Structure formats: C-alpha cells, structure tokens
Amino acid sequence: MRKDIIEIRWHGRGGQGAITAAKIVANAAFVSGYKGVVMAPTFGTERRGAPVFTSLKISKQKIYDLSPITTPDMVVVLDHSLLEEVNVVDGLKDDGLVILNGPKPASEYSFAGARVAVADVTSCGVQAGLPPGIVNSGIIGAFSKATGLVELDLLVTAIKDEFVGKKPELNAKAAEITYENTFIGDI
Amino acid sequence: MYMIESGNVAAATGVQLARTQVIAAYPITPQTPLTEKLSEFVESGVLDAQYIPVESEHSAMAVCIAASTAGARAFTATSANGLLYMHEQLHWAVGARLPLVMCVANRGVGAPWTVWNDQQDSMSQRDVGWIQLYANDHQQIIDTTIKAFRLAQTVSIPVMVCYDGYLLSHTYMPFDKPDQEKVDAFLPPFTPRHFLDPEDPGNFNTVTLPDIRPGVDGTIEPGYMEIRHNLHQELREAIEVYQEIDREYQEQFGRGGTPLVEEYRCDDADYVAVCIGSLSYQFRDVIDLMREKGAKVGVMGIQMYRPFPDQAIVAALADRKGVIVFEKALSYGNQGPLYGDIKSALYSCEKKPALSNYILGLGGREIKTSQLIDALTEACAGQAAEDAPRWIGLKL
C-alpha cells in the first residue's frame, strides 16, 4: 500500500536458489541505501522442483508490513518453463517489468502490457564456467541491467560474500556476463 | 555490525552473544533453523557450549532444568505442540526458580495440523509463571534475547522470548548485531546463589509441607504457599526490574525504550488498536492510512505479556473512546486472552473505553491491510462494542 515500497516477486523452482538470489539483492540494496529490506520466502512446505516464489520489498524507509506481495512492481523468473505452470504476472502493476531467464529473444515473449527483459542466464552461467543449471547468480546481472535499482558492482560484492566457498568468482562472472547479455524488449 | 538474516538467525545470534553454555533442543517447524544455526555455532567453535540433541521437547526442558540447576546458562527453543509437550516441565522450571531462556517461534496448535503462525501456543502457557516477552522485528528478537538472559538471572524466573513463526522466523530483514565486548559487559558470567554442587551437597525442591515448619537449624522454613506467594510477588516486581534492564540496554546499545508496550501515534488517538507481535507493526501502515483520512487512531503492541503490565496499560488506554483488541489466539468458549486481561485492567477506570475484540490470522490465515482498515473503521463507528469476539477473514 505504501508507495515508497518497491515490490519484487521472484519465481523459481524449489532448490533453484530464488531465495538466495533475493537475499543477495536484499543485501546489496541495503548497502546502496535502501534501509527497508524485507525478504519473505513462500511459507510452508517446499518441494524440490516445484514452483516457489519469494517476496522482496525494498524501500528507503523501514518496512513494517510483512505480508506477501500481491501487486508486484516487477517479477523475476529464474526458469522460463515456469511460464507454462504459473501465472507469473498475477497482480503485476500496469507498468510492471518481467525479468526472465529464457532462450528466446525478448520479442518472442509477451505479457500484456508489461515490459520484458530477457537473458539466457543458463547459457551465461555455463560460459562463466558454472555447471549447467546454476542460474541464481546470473539472474542478478539481468536484474541489475533491467532495473538499474542497484549497481552491478555492489551486487557482485554481495554475490561473492554469499557464495564464500561455493565458487564465488565464477558466480560473480556469471552475473557480469548476464548483465552484458540482457535484452530489454519494447512494450 | 548490520546483517540481513532470518528471525531465527537473529535469535541464534543473540543466544551466541549471551555465551550460553548448554543448549538442548528438539527441532520443530518453524523453530528448526534456529536450532540448526546454534548447532553450527557449537560445531564451528563460535559458541563454546554443550549442544545436547534430545528425543523430545519434554526432555529438552528437562536437560535445561538440570543444566541450570548445576549453574549453567541454558537455552532451548520450540513451537506449537512442542511447547505444549514441555508444559509439565515449564511449571517445574519456574517453581525451581531457574534462570532459563527459551525462544518460541509462534505457531498454531494441532489438531488439525498447521505449521503456520498464530499465538495460541505461548498464550496457552500464560499461567505457568514464566515471563513472556514478544518481539515485533528481528532487531527486537536479538535485543530481547540478550535482555531476557539478564532478566532471568536477576529475578530467578525463566523467560520466554516469543516471535511470530514464518512472518518473523523465516523472513529476512536487516538488524544490528551488537558487539561481543559490550554484550559481555551487559551480561557478565553468572553464578546463581544456590546450585547443585558435589562439593556442597543439598536437597532442592523436596516435598514441601502445607504449613511452615522449623528447619534443621531451627529457623522457620516456608511452606508451599509461601513459596508460591513469593514467586507471584517477584514476578510482579519483574515489571520494574525489566524496565531498569531495558534502560541500561538503551544506554549501552542505543535501542529499546519500550519494554512493556510500544505505542504508535497514540498520543491524541481516540481509538487504539491493541495486539501482540508483528501484527502491531503491520498495523502502522493502517494507522497512517486512516490518519490521512482524519481518523484519530493509534496502535499499541504488548511487549511484556506476563507479568501483565496492567498499570502501563491503564495509563495508556484509560481515556480513550475505544480500545480494539486484535488477537491470534482464543480462550476457547470465552474470548481472546489479551482482551480479557485488558478488560480486567480497565475495570477500575472511571471512564471506561468501549471495548471490542477481533480474532484473526489463526493457522496462518493471511491478514490483509484492507481487512484491518475495515475492522478498525467499524470499531471506531461503535459497531463492535460487545464481548463476543468478531472474526476477520472467516470464510464460512
């Protein structure tokens, strides 16, 4: 309800790392001056591979309302195959933005009035040297390019902090490569 | 140092900073990540403590009772049916006057099974004699956990630190982790006046006769009733003790100042919503929206529920036109437990506010801001001043 809060919904599959991705963005957003950051995973009984979503709210002011996002400003989709199972744009605001990991060009995707940013995050990850299917670091590069909300260098630092002992440099590189290969479609 | 983590990790970090010596716990959703984090701390050496895995919550509390009786700083955590399974040991811990601290990640109680949030679990333990503190966000979780250890050892009464399951336990938000040296100064090592010591054997909590009697050295020993009376008196005195502890914490760490109740825009409010836990923060946006339209409303969160800070509550609510109590728990067959407590506290007021009671969010039912606006608007119009609780979001 508060207009100063930017609401971002993250769609992924259980085990794909959507929560980690949202947490990394939360950390970088906080460092860049968003004092209000609340990240709320789907509450309940998650299964590996099943569609899950995570709510991330950011604001320059402290956030008091912890309820799940119903009218997101933007949605981030870690896996284009979710489009067949989940209405990812449910409740999306009129001038909303969809950030998608998909193999096709942005013009091939259409979400009734929403802006679309597409990157082949899966391929970018492999190009960075990550095993196939690791997309939660790369998608952050697409998020930075598409939204401009948080600078890429702060996100890269947050990625390295989060992935300590888990290929931090390769995950950072995946975000950087994806940033360069994110394409924003026309409305 | 700021960190962005879950409420469970905020609690675990508070327990670590308090240099807890013994942890015994049985995992239960949504408390589980708290105990997992503590076992990581112990395994990695960040926390020099004994972590004792047990086969049930009853045993978890029994181990904490034993450890505390031997003089160790002990901690456990649980939720829902796990807390209820401890019930008999909760009575024992407080009767034995042990300075335990326990976190409760609030969850609805089965049957039927639910893993989601309400506050029926800790509310159903309100009469055991434990101190009950409630946190509204992660900063309050870590700060309250540290203060709870200080309070427990000052008054020799165990303390429950409660926070909403999932809404706080699994949500990530920023909070400041206090410096270890400052926590050490605030919460130095503690040696109880009496503890189980092989070098100095003694009997604790033996059968106590109905009447007072002379002890072996001729002095008069209290009976059961005197011991219970003293517990009650000292629990009442804990209200003032906790205010002092909070003042000291505020001086050292710059946070606090609302140990009993936390008010928001209540100064000139005609109508005050009252609730416990994160709901009182969710209400802030509701209050702002209604204020924009000219309604003179405020919200008050209860931070200390037992002992019940009735004087502070009367001072805050006595002259209002209306007091509206929103609760995630119910005294089945009667009303919301907090509603009953507030009504009782306000009985002595000359000019009694109109009172109403709403039940909401049971078993994790989503609470929409629009529903809170509707309910508060209805109550402000005098349409809900009756004893029977009204239900929000019920789909019959």
Coordinates of C-alpha atoms in Angstrom, one line a residue:
Chain A
M1 CA 0.0 0.0 0.0
R2 CA 2.9 2.3 0.8
K3 CA 4.0 4.0 -2.5
D4 CA 7.7 4.1 -1.4
I5 CA 8.0 0.4 -1.4
I6 CA 9.3 -1.4 -4.5
E7 CA 7.8 -4.9 -4.6
I8 CA 9.7 -7.7 -6.4
R9 CA 8.4 -11.2 -6.7
W10 CA 10.9 -14.0 -7.5
H11 CA 9.7 -17.2 -9.2
G12 CA 11.8 -20.3 -9.3
R13 CA 11.7 -24.0 -8.6
G14 CA 12.4 -25.5 -5.2
G15 CA 16.2 -25.9 -4.9
Q16 CA 17.0 -23.4 -7.7
G17 CA 18.1 -20.7 -5.4
A18 CA 15.5 -18.0 -5.8
I19 CA 15.7 -17.3 -2.1
T20 CA 19.5 -16.9 -2.2
A21 CA 19.2 -14.6 -5.2
A22 CA 16.6 -12.4 -3.5
K23 CA 18.8 -12.4 -0.3
I24 CA 21.8 -11.2 -2.3
V25 CA 19.8 -8.4 -3.9
A26 CA 18.4 -7.5 -0.4
N27 CA 22.0 -7.2 0.9
A28 CA 23.2 -5.1 -2.0
A29 CA 20.1 -2.9 -1.9
F30 CA 20.6 -2.3 1.9
V31 CA 24.3 -1.3 1.3
S32 CA 23.2 1.0 -1.5
G33 CA 20.9 2.9 0.8
Y34 CA 17.6 1.0 1.0
K35 CA 17.2 0.9 4.8
G36 CA 14.0 -1.0 4.5
V37 CA 14.5 -4.5 3.1
V38 CA 12.2 -7.4 3.7
M39 CA 12.5 -10.8 2.0
A40 CA 9.8 -13.3 2.7
P41 CA 10.1 -16.8 1.2
T42 CA 7.0 -18.9 0.5
F43 CA 5.8 -20.1 3.8
G44 CA 5.2 -23.7 4.2
T45 CA 6.2 -27.0 2.7
E46 CA 8.5 -26.5 -0.3
R47 CA 9.5 -29.4 -2.6
R48 CA 12.5 -29.7 -4.8
G49 CA 11.5 -28.8 -8.4
A50 CA 8.0 -27.4 -7.5
P51 CA 7.2 -23.8 -8.3
V52 CA 8.1 -21.5 -5.4
F53 CA 8.1 -17.8 -5.0
T54 CA 9.8 -15.3 -2.8
S55 CA 8.7 -11.7 -1.9
L56 CA 11.3 -9.0 -1.8
K57 CA 10.3 -5.5 -0.7
I58 CA 12.7 -2.6 -0.7
S59 CA 12.3 1.0 0.4
K60 CA 14.4 3.9 1.7
Q61 CA 12.3 3.7 4.9
K62 CA 11.8 0.8 7.3
I63 CA 9.1 -1.7 6.2
Y64 CA 6.6 -2.8 8.7
D65 CA 4.2 -4.9 6.6
L66 CA 5.4 -8.5 6.2
S67 CA 2.5 -9.8 4.2
P68 CA 3.3 -11.4 0.8
I69 CA 3.4 -9.3 -2.3
T70 CA 0.1 -9.3 -4.3
T71 CA 0.8 -6.4 -6.7
P72 CA 4.4 -6.6 -7.6
D73 CA 6.3 -3.8 -9.5
M74 CA 8.4 -6.4 -11.1
V75 CA 8.7 -10.2 -11.3
V76 CA 11.9 -12.2 -11.8
V77 CA 11.6 -15.6 -13.3
L78 CA 14.5 -18.0 -12.9
D79 CA 13.2 -20.7 -15.3
H80 CA 11.1 -20.0 -18.5
S81 CA 9.4 -23.4 -18.2
L82 CA 7.5 -21.9 -15.2
L83 CA 5.5 -19.8 -17.7
E84 CA 3.6 -22.9 -18.6
E85 CA 2.7 -23.7 -14.9
V86 CA 2.4 -20.3 -13.1
N87 CA 0.8 -17.0 -14.0
V88 CA 4.0 -15.1 -13.1
V89 CA 2.4 -11.7 -13.9
D90 CA -0.5 -12.3 -11.5
G91 CA -1.2 -8.9 -9.9
L92 CA 1.7 -7.2 -11.8
K93 CA 1.3 -3.4 -11.8
D94 CA 0.3 -1.8 -15.1
D95 CA 3.8 -0.5 -16.0
G96 CA 5.4 -3.6 -14.5
L97 CA 8.5 -5.4 -15.5
V98 CA 9.2 -9.1 -16.2
I99 CA 12.8 -10.3 -15.9
L100 CA 13.1 -13.7 -17.5
N101 CA 15.7 -16.4 -17.9
G102 CA 14.8 -17.7 -21.3
P103 CA 16.5 -18.9 -24.5
K104 CA 14.4 -16.8 -27.0
P105 CA 14.7 -13.1 -27.8
A106 CA 12.6 -10.6 -25.8
S107 CA 10.3 -10.0 -28.8
E108 CA 9.2 -13.7 -28.5
Y109 CA 7.7 -13.1 -25.0
S110 CA 4.6 -11.1 -24.4
F111 CA 3.0 -10.3 -21.1
A112 CA 0.0 -8.0 -21.8
G113 CA 1.5 -4.5 -21.4
A114 CA 4.4 -5.4 -19.2
R115 CA 8.0 -4.6 -20.1
V116 CA 10.2 -7.6 -20.6
A117 CA 13.9 -8.1 -20.1
V118 CA 15.3 -11.5 -21.2
A119 CA 18.7 -13.1 -20.7
D120 CA 19.7 -16.7 -21.5
V121 CA 21.0 -17.0 -17.9
T122 CA 21.5 -20.7 -18.2
S123 CA 24.0 -20.3 -21.1
C124 CA 25.7 -17.3 -19.5
G125 CA 26.3 -19.5 -16.4
V126 CA 28.0 -22.2 -18.4
Q127 CA 30.0 -19.6 -20.3
A128 CA 31.2 -18.4 -16.8
G129 CA 32.3 -21.9 -16.0
L130 CA 29.5 -22.9 -13.7
P131 CA 27.8 -26.3 -14.0
P132 CA 24.7 -26.2 -16.2
G133 CA 21.6 -25.1 -14.4
I134 CA 23.1 -22.7 -11.9
V135 CA 21.1 -19.6 -12.6
N136 CA 20.6 -17.7 -9.3
S137 CA 23.8 -15.7 -9.5
G138 CA 23.4 -14.9 -13.2
I139 CA 19.8 -13.7 -12.9
I140 CA 21.1 -11.0 -10.6
G141 CA 23.1 -9.5 -13.5
A142 CA 19.9 -9.4 -15.5
F143 CA 18.1 -7.8 -12.6
S144 CA 20.7 -5.0 -12.3
K145 CA 20.7 -4.3 -16.1
A146 CA 16.9 -4.3 -16.4
T147 CA 16.0 -2.3 -13.3
G148 CA 19.0 -0.1 -12.5
L149 CA 17.9 -0.2 -8.9
V150 CA 21.2 -1.5 -7.6
E151 CA 24.7 -1.0 -9.1
L152 CA 26.2 -4.2 -10.6
D153 CA 29.5 -3.8 -8.5
L154 CA 27.5 -3.9 -5.2
L155 CA 25.6 -6.9 -6.4
V156 CA 28.8 -8.7 -7.4
T157 CA 30.3 -8.0 -4.0
A158 CA 27.2 -9.4 -2.4
I159 CA 27.4 -12.5 -4.6
K160 CA 31.0 -13.1 -3.6
D161 CA 30.0 -12.7 0.1
E162 CA 27.1 -15.1 -0.3
F163 CA 29.0 -17.8 -2.3
V164 CA 32.0 -18.0 0.0
G165 CA 33.4 -21.5 -0.5
K166 CA 31.0 -22.1 -3.4
K167 CA 32.8 -20.7 -6.5
P168 CA 32.4 -17.0 -5.6
E169 CA 34.4 -15.8 -8.6
L170 CA 32.5 -17.9 -11.2
N171 CA 29.2 -16.9 -9.8
A172 CA 30.2 -13.2 -9.9
K173 CA 31.4 -13.7 -13.5
A174 CA 28.0 -15.3 -14.4
A175 CA 26.3 -12.1 -13.2
E176 CA 28.6 -9.9 -15.2
I177 CA 28.2 -11.9 -18.4
T178 CA 24.4 -12.0 -17.9
Y179 CA 24.4 -8.2 -17.3
E180 CA 26.0 -7.7 -20.8
N181 CA 23.6 -10.1 -22.4
T182 CA 20.3 -8.9 -21.0
F183 CA 18.0 -7.5 -23.7
I184 CA 15.0 -5.3 -22.9
G185 CA 12.1 -5.6 -25.3
D186 CA 9.7 -2.9 -26.5
I187 CA 6.3 -2.7 -24.8
Chain B
M1 CA 27.6 -4.8 12.5
Y2 CA 24.5 -5.0 10.3
M3 CA 23.4 -8.3 8.9
I4 CA 20.4 -9.4 6.8
E5 CA 19.2 -12.7 8.1
S6 CA 16.1 -14.5 9.2
G7 CA 14.5 -14.0 12.6
N8 CA 15.6 -17.5 13.7
V9 CA 19.2 -16.5 12.9
A10 CA 18.7 -13.2 14.9
A11 CA 17.6 -15.3 17.9
A12 CA 20.5 -17.7 17.5
T13 CA 23.0 -14.8 17.3
G14 CA 21.6 -13.4 20.5
V15 CA 22.0 -16.8 22.2
Q16 CA 25.6 -16.9 20.9
L17 CA 26.4 -13.4 22.1
A18 CA 24.9 -14.3 25.5
R19 CA 27.6 -17.0 25.8
T20 CA 25.0 -19.7 26.5
Q21 CA 26.7 -22.8 28.0
V22 CA 24.1 -25.5 27.4
I23 CA 21.6 -25.9 24.6
A24 CA 19.1 -28.8 24.5
A25 CA 16.5 -28.7 21.7
Y26 CA 14.3 -30.8 19.5
P27 CA 13.6 -29.4 16.0
I28 CA 10.1 -28.3 15.1
T29 CA 8.9 -26.1 12.3
P30 CA 9.2 -23.0 12.3
Q31 CA 11.9 -23.1 15.1
T32 CA 14.1 -25.6 13.3
P33 CA 16.6 -23.1 11.6
L34 CA 17.3 -21.6 15.0
T35 CA 18.5 -24.8 16.5
E36 CA 20.4 -25.7 13.3
K37 CA 22.2 -22.4 13.5
L38 CA 23.1 -23.0 17.1
S39 CA 24.4 -26.4 16.4
E40 CA 26.6 -24.9 13.6
F41 CA 27.9 -22.3 16.1
V42 CA 28.8 -25.0 18.6
E43 CA 30.3 -27.3 15.9
S44 CA 32.5 -24.5 14.5
G45 CA 33.6 -23.3 17.9
V46 CA 31.9 -19.8 17.6
L47 CA 30.0 -20.7 20.7
D48 CA 31.6 -22.7 23.5
A49 CA 28.6 -24.7 24.6
Q50 CA 27.3 -28.2 25.1
Y51 CA 24.7 -28.9 22.4
I52 CA 22.6 -31.8 23.6
P53 CA 20.2 -33.3 21.0
V54 CA 17.2 -34.9 22.7
E55 CA 14.4 -37.1 21.7
S56 CA 11.6 -34.7 22.7
E57 CA 10.7 -31.3 23.9
H58 CA 9.9 -32.6 27.3
S59 CA 13.5 -33.9 27.5
A60 CA 14.8 -30.6 26.1
M61 CA 13.3 -28.7 29.0
A62 CA 14.4 -31.4 31.5
V63 CA 18.0 -31.1 30.3
C64 CA 17.9 -27.3 30.5
I65 CA 16.5 -27.7 34.1
A66 CA 19.4 -30.0 35.0
A67 CA 22.0 -27.7 33.4
S68 CA 20.5 -24.6 35.0
T69 CA 20.3 -26.3 38.4
A70 CA 24.1 -27.0 38.1
G71 CA 24.6 -23.3 37.4
A72 CA 25.0 -23.3 33.7
R73 CA 23.4 -20.6 31.4
A74 CA 20.9 -22.8 29.4
F75 CA 18.7 -22.3 26.4
T76 CA 16.1 -24.1 24.4
A77 CA 13.6 -23.2 21.7
T78 CA 10.4 -24.7 20.4
S79 CA 7.0 -24.0 18.7
A80 CA 3.4 -25.2 19.0
N81 CA 2.8 -28.8 20.1
G82 CA 6.5 -28.9 21.1
L83 CA 5.8 -26.2 23.7
L84 CA 2.7 -28.0 24.9
Y85 CA 4.7 -31.2 25.3
M86 CA 7.0 -29.3 27.6
H87 CA 4.1 -28.0 29.7
E88 CA 4.8 -30.0 32.9
Q89 CA 8.5 -29.1 32.8
L90 CA 7.7 -25.5 32.3
H91 CA 5.9 -25.5 35.7
W92 CA 8.9 -27.2 37.2
A93 CA 11.4 -24.8 35.8
V94 CA 9.6 -21.8 37.2
G95 CA 8.8 -23.4 40.5
A96 CA 12.5 -24.3 40.8
R97 CA 13.3 -20.6 40.0
L98 CA 15.7 -21.4 37.2
P99 CA 17.0 -18.5 35.0
L100 CA 16.3 -20.3 31.7
V101 CA 15.6 -18.6 28.4
M102 CA 13.5 -20.1 25.7
C103 CA 12.5 -18.8 22.3
V104 CA 9.1 -19.7 21.0
A105 CA 8.6 -19.3 17.2
N106 CA 4.8 -18.9 17.5
R107 CA 2.8 -21.4 15.5
G108 CA -0.8 -22.7 15.6
V109 CA -1.6 -25.8 17.5
G110 CA -2.9 -29.1 16.1
A111 CA -5.3 -30.8 15.6
P112 CA -5.7 -30.3 12.7
W113 CA -2.0 -29.9 11.9
T114 CA -0.8 -26.5 10.9
V115 CA 2.7 -25.3 10.6
W116 CA 1.7 -21.6 10.2
N117 CA 1.6 -18.7 12.6
D118 CA -0.7 -17.8 15.3
Q119 CA -0.1 -17.3 19.0
Q120 CA -2.2 -20.0 20.6
D121 CA 0.9 -21.9 21.7
S122 CA 2.5 -19.4 24.0
M123 CA -0.8 -17.9 25.0
S124 CA -1.9 -21.3 26.4
Q125 CA 1.2 -21.2 28.7
R126 CA 0.4 -17.8 30.1
D127 CA -0.4 -19.1 33.6
V128 CA 2.7 -21.3 34.3
G129 CA 4.6 -18.3 35.8
W130 CA 7.2 -17.8 33.1
I131 CA 7.9 -14.3 32.0
Q132 CA 6.7 -13.8 28.4
L133 CA 8.2 -11.2 26.1
Y134 CA 7.2 -10.6 22.5
A135 CA 9.3 -9.2 19.7
N136 CA 8.0 -7.3 16.6
D137 CA 11.0 -7.5 14.3
H138 CA 14.5 -9.0 14.1
Q139 CA 16.2 -6.2 16.0
Q140 CA 13.8 -6.8 18.9
I141 CA 14.4 -10.6 18.6
I142 CA 18.2 -10.3 19.1
D143 CA 18.0 -7.5 21.7
T144 CA 15.2 -9.1 23.7
T145 CA 17.0 -12.4 23.7
I146 CA 20.1 -10.8 25.3
K147 CA 17.9 -8.8 27.8
A148 CA 16.0 -12.0 28.6
F149 CA 19.1 -13.7 30.0
R150 CA 19.8 -10.7 32.2
L151 CA 16.2 -10.6 33.4
A152 CA 16.0 -14.3 34.1
Q153 CA 19.1 -14.3 36.2
T154 CA 18.2 -11.1 38.0
V155 CA 14.8 -12.4 39.2
S156 CA 15.4 -16.1 39.1
I157 CA 12.4 -16.7 36.8
P158 CA 12.6 -18.2 33.4
V159 CA 11.8 -16.1 30.3
M160 CA 10.1 -16.9 27.1
V161 CA 11.0 -14.8 24.1
C162 CA 8.2 -15.2 21.5
Y163 CA 8.2 -14.1 17.9
D164 CA 5.8 -14.9 15.0
G165 CA 6.6 -18.1 13.1
Y166 CA 7.4 -17.6 9.4
L167 CA 6.4 -13.9 9.5
L168 CA 9.5 -13.3 11.6
S169 CA 11.2 -16.6 11.9
H170 CA 11.7 -17.2 8.2
T171 CA 11.6 -13.6 6.9
Y172 CA 14.9 -11.8 6.2
M173 CA 15.4 -8.2 7.3
P174 CA 18.4 -6.1 8.4
F175 CA 19.4 -5.9 12.1
D176 CA 22.4 -4.8 14.0
K177 CA 24.5 -7.5 15.7
P178 CA 25.7 -5.9 19.0
D179 CA 29.5 -6.1 19.8
Q180 CA 30.5 -9.1 21.8
E181 CA 32.5 -7.0 24.3
K182 CA 29.5 -4.7 25.0
V183 CA 27.2 -7.8 25.5
D184 CA 29.8 -9.3 27.8
A185 CA 29.8 -6.1 29.9
F186 CA 25.9 -6.1 29.9
L187 CA 25.7 -9.8 30.6
P188 CA 28.7 -11.0 32.7
P189 CA 29.1 -14.6 33.7
F190 CA 26.6 -15.6 36.2
T191 CA 26.8 -17.8 39.3
P192 CA 23.5 -18.5 41.0
R193 CA 23.2 -18.2 44.8
H194 CA 22.3 -21.8 45.0
F195 CA 23.3 -24.5 42.6
L196 CA 23.9 -28.2 42.5
D197 CA 27.5 -28.8 43.6
P198 CA 29.0 -32.1 44.5
E199 CA 31.4 -30.3 46.9
D200 CA 28.4 -28.9 48.8
P201 CA 25.5 -31.3 48.6
G202 CA 22.0 -30.2 49.2
N203 CA 18.3 -31.0 48.5
F204 CA 16.4 -29.0 46.0
N205 CA 12.6 -28.8 45.6
T206 CA 11.8 -31.6 48.0
V207 CA 8.3 -32.4 49.2
T208 CA 7.1 -29.2 50.9
L209 CA 4.5 -29.5 53.7
P210 CA 1.3 -27.5 53.6
D211 CA 2.4 -25.4 56.6
I212 CA 5.5 -23.6 57.6
R213 CA 7.9 -25.6 59.9
P214 CA 11.2 -25.2 61.7
G215 CA 14.2 -26.3 59.6
V216 CA 17.2 -28.4 61.0
D217 CA 18.8 -25.2 62.3
G218 CA 15.6 -24.1 64.0
T219 CA 14.8 -21.2 61.5
I220 CA 11.2 -21.2 60.2
E221 CA 11.1 -22.6 56.6
P222 CA 8.3 -21.5 54.2
G223 CA 5.5 -23.9 53.2
Y224 CA 4.4 -24.4 49.6
M225 CA 2.0 -21.5 49.7
E226 CA 4.7 -19.0 50.9
I227 CA 7.0 -20.2 48.1
R228 CA 4.3 -19.7 45.5
H229 CA 3.3 -16.3 47.0
N230 CA 6.9 -15.2 46.7
L231 CA 7.0 -16.3 43.1
H232 CA 4.0 -14.2 42.3
Q233 CA 5.4 -11.2 44.2
E234 CA 8.7 -11.4 42.5
L235 CA 7.0 -11.9 39.1
R236 CA 5.1 -8.6 39.7
E237 CA 8.4 -6.9 40.7
A238 CA 9.9 -8.2 37.4
I239 CA 8.0 -5.5 35.6
E240 CA 10.1 -2.8 37.2
V241 CA 13.3 -4.9 37.0
Y242 CA 12.8 -5.3 33.3
Q243 CA 12.2 -1.6 32.8
E244 CA 15.6 -1.0 34.5
I245 CA 17.3 -3.6 32.4
D246 CA 15.9 -2.1 29.3
R247 CA 17.0 1.4 30.4
E248 CA 20.6 0.1 30.8
Y249 CA 20.4 -1.7 27.5
Q250 CA 19.3 1.5 25.8
E251 CA 22.2 3.4 27.4
Q252 CA 24.7 0.8 26.2
F253 CA 23.3 0.0 22.7
G254 CA 21.0 2.9 21.8
R255 CA 17.9 0.7 21.3
G256 CA 14.9 -0.1 23.4
G257 CA 12.7 2.2 25.5
T258 CA 9.5 0.2 25.1
P259 CA 10.0 -2.8 27.4
L260 CA 6.3 -3.1 28.3
V261 CA 4.2 -1.7 25.5
E262 CA 5.1 0.0 22.2
E263 CA 2.8 2.8 21.1
Y264 CA 2.5 4.3 17.6
R265 CA 0.6 7.5 17.0
C266 CA -1.3 7.0 20.2
D267 CA -0.7 10.5 21.7
D268 CA -4.0 12.1 20.7
A269 CA -5.8 8.9 19.5
D270 CA -9.4 8.4 20.3
Y271 CA -9.3 4.7 19.3
V272 CA -6.3 2.4 19.9
A273 CA -5.8 -1.0 18.3
V274 CA -4.0 -3.4 20.7
C275 CA -2.2 -6.5 19.6
I276 CA 0.9 -8.6 20.1
G277 CA 3.8 -9.3 17.8
S278 CA 4.5 -8.4 14.2
L279 CA 0.8 -7.5 13.7
S280 CA 1.4 -4.4 15.7
Y281 CA 3.9 -3.3 13.1
Q282 CA 1.7 -4.3 10.2
F283 CA -0.9 -2.0 11.8
R284 CA 1.4 1.0 11.4
D285 CA 0.6 1.3 7.7
V286 CA -3.1 1.0 8.6
I287 CA -2.9 3.8 11.2
D288 CA -1.0 6.1 8.7
L289 CA -3.7 5.5 6.0
M290 CA -6.5 6.1 8.4
R291 CA -4.8 9.2 9.9
E292 CA -4.6 10.6 6.4
K293 CA -8.4 10.5 6.3
G294 CA -8.7 12.2 9.6
A295 CA -9.4 9.2 11.9
K296 CA -7.7 9.7 15.3
V297 CA -6.3 6.2 15.7
G298 CA -3.2 4.6 17.0
V299 CA -1.8 1.1 17.7
M300 CA -0.2 -0.4 20.8
G301 CA 1.9 -3.5 20.8
I302 CA 2.2 -5.5 24.0
Q303 CA 5.9 -6.4 24.5
M304 CA 5.6 -8.0 28.0
Y305 CA 2.6 -10.1 28.4
R306 CA 3.5 -11.9 31.6
P307 CA 3.8 -10.5 34.2
F308 CA 0.9 -8.4 32.8
P309 CA 1.9 -4.7 32.9
D310 CA -1.6 -3.6 33.9
Q311 CA -0.5 -0.1 35.2
A312 CA 1.2 0.8 32.0
I313 CA -1.8 -0.5 30.0
V314 CA -4.3 1.5 32.1
A315 CA -2.1 4.6 31.8
A316 CA -2.0 4.2 28.0
L317 CA -5.7 3.3 27.4
A318 CA -7.8 4.8 30.2
D319 CA -9.1 7.9 28.5
R320 CA -9.7 6.5 25.0
K321 CA -13.1 6.4 23.4
G322 CA -12.4 2.9 22.2
V323 CA -9.9 0.1 22.6
I324 CA -9.9 -2.7 20.0
V325 CA -8.0 -5.9 20.7
F326 CA -6.8 -7.9 17.7
E327 CA -5.7 -11.5 18.6
K328 CA -4.2 -14.5 17.0
A329 CA -5.4 -16.7 19.9
L330 CA -8.6 -17.6 21.7
S331 CA -9.6 -18.8 25.1
Y332 CA -12.0 -21.3 23.6
G333 CA -15.5 -20.9 24.9
N334 CA -14.8 -17.4 26.1
Q335 CA -12.9 -14.5 24.4
G336 CA -9.4 -13.6 23.3
P337 CA -7.0 -14.0 26.3
L338 CA -5.5 -10.5 25.8
Y339 CA -9.0 -9.0 25.5
G340 CA -10.0 -10.5 28.9
D341 CA -6.8 -9.2 30.5
I342 CA -7.2 -5.7 29.2
K343 CA -10.9 -5.6 30.1
S344 CA -9.9 -6.6 33.6
A345 CA -7.2 -4.0 33.8
L346 CA -9.6 -1.2 32.7
Y347 CA -12.4 -2.2 35.1
S348 CA -11.2 0.2 37.7
C349 CA -11.2 3.2 35.4
E350 CA -13.9 5.8 36.0
K351 CA -14.5 6.4 32.3
K352 CA -14.3 3.0 30.6
P353 CA -13.4 2.9 26.9
A354 CA -15.7 0.9 24.6
L355 CA -14.0 -2.4 24.1
S356 CA -14.1 -4.8 21.2
N357 CA -12.3 -8.0 20.3
Y358 CA -11.3 -9.4 16.9
I359 CA -9.8 -12.9 16.2
L360 CA -7.7 -13.2 13.1
G361 CA -4.8 -14.9 11.4
L362 CA -5.3 -18.3 13.0
G363 CA -3.2 -21.1 11.5
G364 CA -1.5 -18.6 9.2
R365 CA -4.7 -17.1 7.6
E366 CA -3.4 -14.1 5.6
I367 CA -4.2 -10.8 7.3
K368 CA -4.8 -8.1 4.6
T369 CA -4.3 -4.4 5.4
S370 CA -7.7 -3.7 3.9
Q371 CA -9.3 -6.1 6.5
L372 CA -7.6 -4.3 9.3
I373 CA -8.8 -0.9 8.0
D374 CA -12.4 -2.2 7.7
A375 CA -12.4 -3.7 11.2
L376 CA -10.9 -0.6 12.8
T377 CA -13.2 1.7 10.9
E378 CA -16.2 -0.5 12.1
A379 CA -15.0 -0.4 15.7
C380 CA -14.4 3.4 15.6
A381 CA -18.0 3.8 14.5
G382 CA -19.1 2.0 17.6
Q383 CA -20.4 -1.1 15.8
A384 CA -18.4 -3.7 17.5
A385 CA -18.5 -2.8 21.2
E386 CA -19.6 -6.2 22.5
D387 CA -18.0 -9.0 24.3
A388 CA -18.3 -11.7 21.7
P389 CA -15.2 -11.7 19.5
R390 CA -15.7 -10.9 15.8
W391 CA -13.7 -12.9 13.3
I392 CA -11.7 -11.4 10.5
G393 CA -11.3 -13.2 7.2
L394 CA -13.5 -16.1 8.1
K395 CA -14.9 -17.9 5.0
L396 CA -17.9 -19.9 6.2

